[in-house]
Tab-separated table of C-alpha atoms in Angstrom:
chain	number	residue	atom	x	y	z
A	1	ALA	CA	-31.459	-13.944	23.371
A	2	GLY	CA	-29.207	-16.197	21.375
A	3	ALA	CA	-31.021	-14.729	18.476
A	4	ALA	CA	-30.457	-11.394	18.913
A	5	SER	CA	-26.747	-11.946	19.891
A	6	ALA	CA	-26.154	-13.499	16.587
A	7	ALA	CA	-27.615	-10.539	14.498
A	8	ALA	CA	-24.909	-8.277	16.705
A	9	THR	CA	-21.861	-10.402	16.094
A	10	SER	CA	-22.817	-10.554	12.243
A	11	ALA	CA	-23.755	-7.041	12.484
A	12	ALA	CA	-20.015	-6.039	13.586
A	13	GLU	CA	-18.477	-8.640	11.056
A	14	LEU	CA	-20.387	-7.064	8.266
A	15	GLN	CA	-18.887	-3.782	10.060
A	16	GLU	CA	-15.607	-5.352	10.022
A	17	VAL	CA	-15.742	-6.393	7.239
A	18	LEU	CA	-17.016	-2.614	5.058
A	19	VAL	CA	-14.454	-0.726	7.299
A	20	ALA	CA	-11.520	-2.839	5.293
A	21	ARG	CA	-12.428	-2.654	2.409
A	22	ILE	CA	-12.959	1.082	1.868
A	23	CYS	CA	-9.748	1.420	3.505
A	24	SER	CA	-8.241	-1.176	1.141
A	25	ARG	CA	-10.242	0.801	-2.391
A	26	SER	CA	-8.577	4.082	-0.909
A	27	LEU	CA	-5.005	2.787	0.118
A	28	LEU	CA	-4.904	0.962	-3.597
A	29	ARG	CA	-6.549	4.670	-5.093
A	30	GLY	CA	-3.883	6.880	-3.575
A	31	LEU	CA	-1.467	4.086	-4.918
A	32	ALA	CA	-2.862	4.349	-7.947
A	33	ALA	CA	-2.489	7.774	-8.556
A	34	ALA	CA	1.215	7.897	-6.748
A	35	ALA	CA	2.535	5.717	-8.762
A	36	ALA	CA	0.710	5.747	-12.316
A	37	ASP	CA	3.437	7.803	-15.057
A	38	ALA	CA	3.109	11.194	-14.816
A	39	VAL	CA	1.356	11.762	-18.436
A	40	LEU	CA	-1.897	9.343	-17.153
A	41	ARG	CA	-1.762	10.775	-13.900
A	42	GLU	CA	-2.057	14.455	-14.691
A	43	GLY	CA	-4.979	13.501	-17.178
A	44	TYR	CA	-7.006	12.035	-14.569
A	45	GLU	CA	-5.361	14.180	-11.412
A	46	ALA	CA	-7.779	17.384	-12.868
A	47	GLY	CA	-10.778	15.669	-11.941
A	48	GLY	CA	-9.780	15.655	-7.962
A	49	PRO	CA	-11.253	12.623	-6.514
A	50	LEU	CA	-13.404	11.438	-8.824
A	51	GLY	CA	-10.098	11.848	-10.726
A	52	ARG	CA	-8.771	9.405	-9.083
A	53	ARG	CA	-11.212	6.720	-8.583
A	54	ALA	CA	-10.863	6.878	-12.460
A	55	LEU	CA	-7.421	6.611	-12.472
A	56	LEU	CA	-7.777	3.375	-10.316
A	57	TRP	CA	-10.570	2.249	-12.961
A	58	HIS	CA	-7.969	2.609	-15.398
A	59	CYS	CA	-5.736	0.921	-14.071
A	60	PHE	CA	-6.572	-2.541	-12.757
A	61	GLY	CA	-9.362	-2.221	-15.906
A	62	GLY	CA	-12.646	-1.421	-14.947
A	63	ALA	CA	-14.244	-0.693	-11.831
A	64	SER	CA	-15.013	-4.717	-10.912
A	65	ALA	CA	-11.110	-5.013	-11.482
A	66	ALA	CA	-10.426	-2.821	-8.857
A	67	ASP	CA	-12.640	-4.321	-6.458
A	68	ALA	CA	-11.236	-7.306	-6.631
A	69	ALA	CA	-7.625	-5.880	-6.107
A	70	ALA	CA	-9.020	-3.706	-2.894
A	71	ALA	CA	-10.924	-7.110	-1.769
A	72	ALA	CA	-7.337	-9.374	-1.703
A	73	LEU	CA	-5.421	-6.560	-0.062
A	74	ASP	CA	-5.375	-7.548	3.447
A	75	PRO	CA	-5.406	-3.897	5.951
A	76	GLY	CA	-5.265	-5.867	8.704
A	77	LEU	CA	-1.753	-6.788	7.634
A	78	VAL	CA	-0.371	-2.913	6.402
A	79	GLU	CA	-1.764	-1.780	10.037
A	80	ARG	CA	0.816	-4.674	11.784
A	81	GLY	CA	3.414	-4.082	9.556
A	82	LEU	CA	3.293	-0.314	10.189
A	83	GLY	CA	2.424	-1.048	13.914
A	84	VAL	CA	4.866	-2.574	14.296
A	85	MET	CA	7.639	-0.457	13.133
A	86	LEU	CA	6.921	1.941	15.585
A	87	ARG	CA	8.674	-0.079	17.915
A	88	ARG	CA	11.673	1.731	16.625
A	89	THR	CA	14.099	-1.227	16.845
A	90	LEU	CA	16.133	-2.766	13.873
A	91	GLU	CA	14.680	-6.133	14.770
A	92	ALA	CA	11.128	-4.480	14.711
A	93	VAL	CA	11.173	-2.205	11.407
A	94	GLY	CA	12.468	-5.858	9.602
A	95	HIS	CA	9.155	-7.532	10.406
A	96	GLY	CA	7.505	-4.641	8.965
A	97	PHE	CA	9.471	-5.447	6.085
A	98	LEU	CA	8.738	-8.558	5.717
A	99	THR	CA	4.650	-7.942	6.504
A	100	LEU	CA	3.707	-5.251	3.801
A	101	PRO	CA	4.717	-7.744	0.901
A	102	ALA	CA	2.144	-9.826	2.684
A	103	ALA	CA	-0.734	-7.407	2.469
A	104	LEU	CA	0.557	-6.306	-1.487
A	105	LEU	CA	1.667	-9.006	-3.366
A	106	PRO	CA	-1.569	-10.094	-3.697
A	107	LEU	CA	-1.701	-6.973	-6.717
A	108	LEU	CA	0.564	-8.985	-8.610
A	109	SER	CA	-1.848	-12.139	-8.590
A	110	PRO	CA	-3.216	-12.229	-12.913
A	111	LYS	CA	-6.231	-11.896	-11.492
A	112	ASN	CA	-5.703	-8.866	-10.266
A	113	ARG	CA	-3.889	-7.488	-12.900
A	114	PRO	CA	-4.955	-5.277	-16.103
A	115	SER	CA	-5.749	-7.968	-19.380
A	116	ASP	CA	-3.980	-5.185	-20.809
A	117	PRO	CA	-0.217	-4.459	-19.472
A	118	GLN	CA	0.220	-1.282	-20.987
A	119	ARG	CA	-3.014	-0.042	-18.804
A	120	CYS	CA	-0.294	1.544	-15.801
A	121	PRO	CA	2.921	-0.445	-16.094
A	122	ALA	CA	4.240	2.001	-13.567
A	123	VAL	CA	2.208	0.702	-10.797
A	124	PHE	CA	2.779	-2.830	-11.351
A	125	GLU	CA	6.657	-2.375	-11.896
A	126	LEU	CA	7.300	-0.814	-8.369
A	127	LEU	CA	5.986	-3.228	-7.195
A	128	GLU	CA	7.714	-6.306	-8.498
A	129	THR	CA	11.370	-4.462	-7.823
A	130	ALA	CA	10.616	-3.498	-4.351
A	131	LEU	CA	8.619	-5.835	-2.563
A	132	PRO	CA	10.465	-8.800	-3.238
A	133	GLU	CA	13.681	-6.398	-1.474
A	134	TRP	CA	11.479	-5.479	1.280
A	135	ALA	CA	10.553	-9.532	1.604
A	136	SER	CA	14.457	-9.941	2.711
A	137	PRO	CA	15.650	-7.063	3.818
A	138	MET	CA	19.193	-8.405	4.217
A	139	ALA	CA	21.408	-5.055	3.882
A	140	LEU	CA	18.606	-3.417	6.842
A	141	GLN	CA	20.027	-0.539	9.158
A	142	TYR	CA	18.797	1.120	11.379
A	143	GLU	CA	19.310	3.983	13.791
A	144	PRO	CA	15.519	5.403	15.317
A	145	GLY	CA	15.057	9.278	13.880
A	146	ARG	CA	18.624	9.309	11.515
A	147	LEU	CA	19.132	6.322	8.945
A	148	LEU	CA	16.575	3.522	8.100
A	149	GLU	CA	17.667	1.823	4.700
A	150	LEU	CA	17.338	-1.154	2.981
A	151	SER	CA	20.425	-1.121	0.655
A	152	PRO	CA	23.530	1.739	1.181
A	153	GLY	CA	22.867	4.891	0.293
A	154	CYS	CA	19.540	4.680	-0.411
A	155	SER	CA	17.148	6.571	2.854
A	156	LEU	CA	13.991	5.648	3.229
A	157	ILE	CA	12.971	7.112	6.229
A	158	GLY	CA	11.152	10.038	4.719
A	159	PRO	CA	8.342	7.634	2.364
A	160	VAL	CA	8.300	4.882	5.566
A	161	ASN	CA	7.590	8.336	7.823
A	162	GLU	CA	4.906	9.509	5.106
A	163	ALA	CA	3.031	6.359	5.343
A	164	VAL	CA	3.040	6.037	8.649
A	165	GLY	CA	1.960	9.368	9.171
A	166	ALA	CA	-0.818	8.918	7.006
A	167	TRP	CA	-1.510	5.977	8.347
A	168	ARG	CA	-1.905	6.948	12.259
A	169	ARG	CA	-3.839	10.044	10.692
A	170	GLY	CA	-6.111	7.228	9.561
A	171	ASP	CA	-6.430	8.694	5.605
A	172	TRP	CA	-5.673	5.661	3.612
A	173	GLU	CA	-5.106	7.601	0.563
A	174	ALA	CA	-2.659	9.149	1.761
A	175	LEU	CA	-1.589	5.861	3.140
A	176	GLY	CA	-1.301	4.586	0.105
A	177	VAL	CA	0.094	7.537	-1.604
A	178	GLY	CA	2.973	7.229	0.915
A	179	LEU	CA	3.708	3.818	0.343
A	180	ALA	CA	4.016	4.796	-3.185
A	181	SER	CA	6.784	6.961	-2.220
A	182	LEU	CA	8.639	3.845	-0.287
A	183	LEU	CA	8.333	1.592	-2.858
A	184	ARG	CA	9.836	4.284	-5.618
A	185	ALA	CA	12.507	4.822	-2.878
A	186	THR	CA	13.417	1.400	-3.094
A	187	SER	CA	13.711	0.673	-6.623
């Protein structure tokens, strides 16, 4: 009975890891597709889902590098960050913004960046610009359903709603697109 229980636990753990990796890849695919500059994106978008995967590979320097970057992401942290925002209090939204950079910062690690910095500079520039502001939301203003700003005059309510909505639907690629919108709105 002990061996069967251990095998079941191992199978459950493996499934959890695989689901996390699929979520991370999908999020990264959406992020790359939405954040890449327009000329680069247009060249790949014609290929539909296969084109978006090729764009992801291009941005991170190949399939293996894209997989390594996806493995560095923690979808559990993304879920915790967005989930706490659903409490709709100033403190909860602030905590959500503090949590999201911890999930996305590994993308800025030298080992997760392409060796050619010109591959997808827009993706990395957005992360470099917005994540520090998320990690230190000093000027956070929040009124449920009315106002969400990290800096005066820069509304984030639409992009946050887009990201949270995609996450609640379980659409991790659309979540990546939503996070790219949120990164762009913050920058």
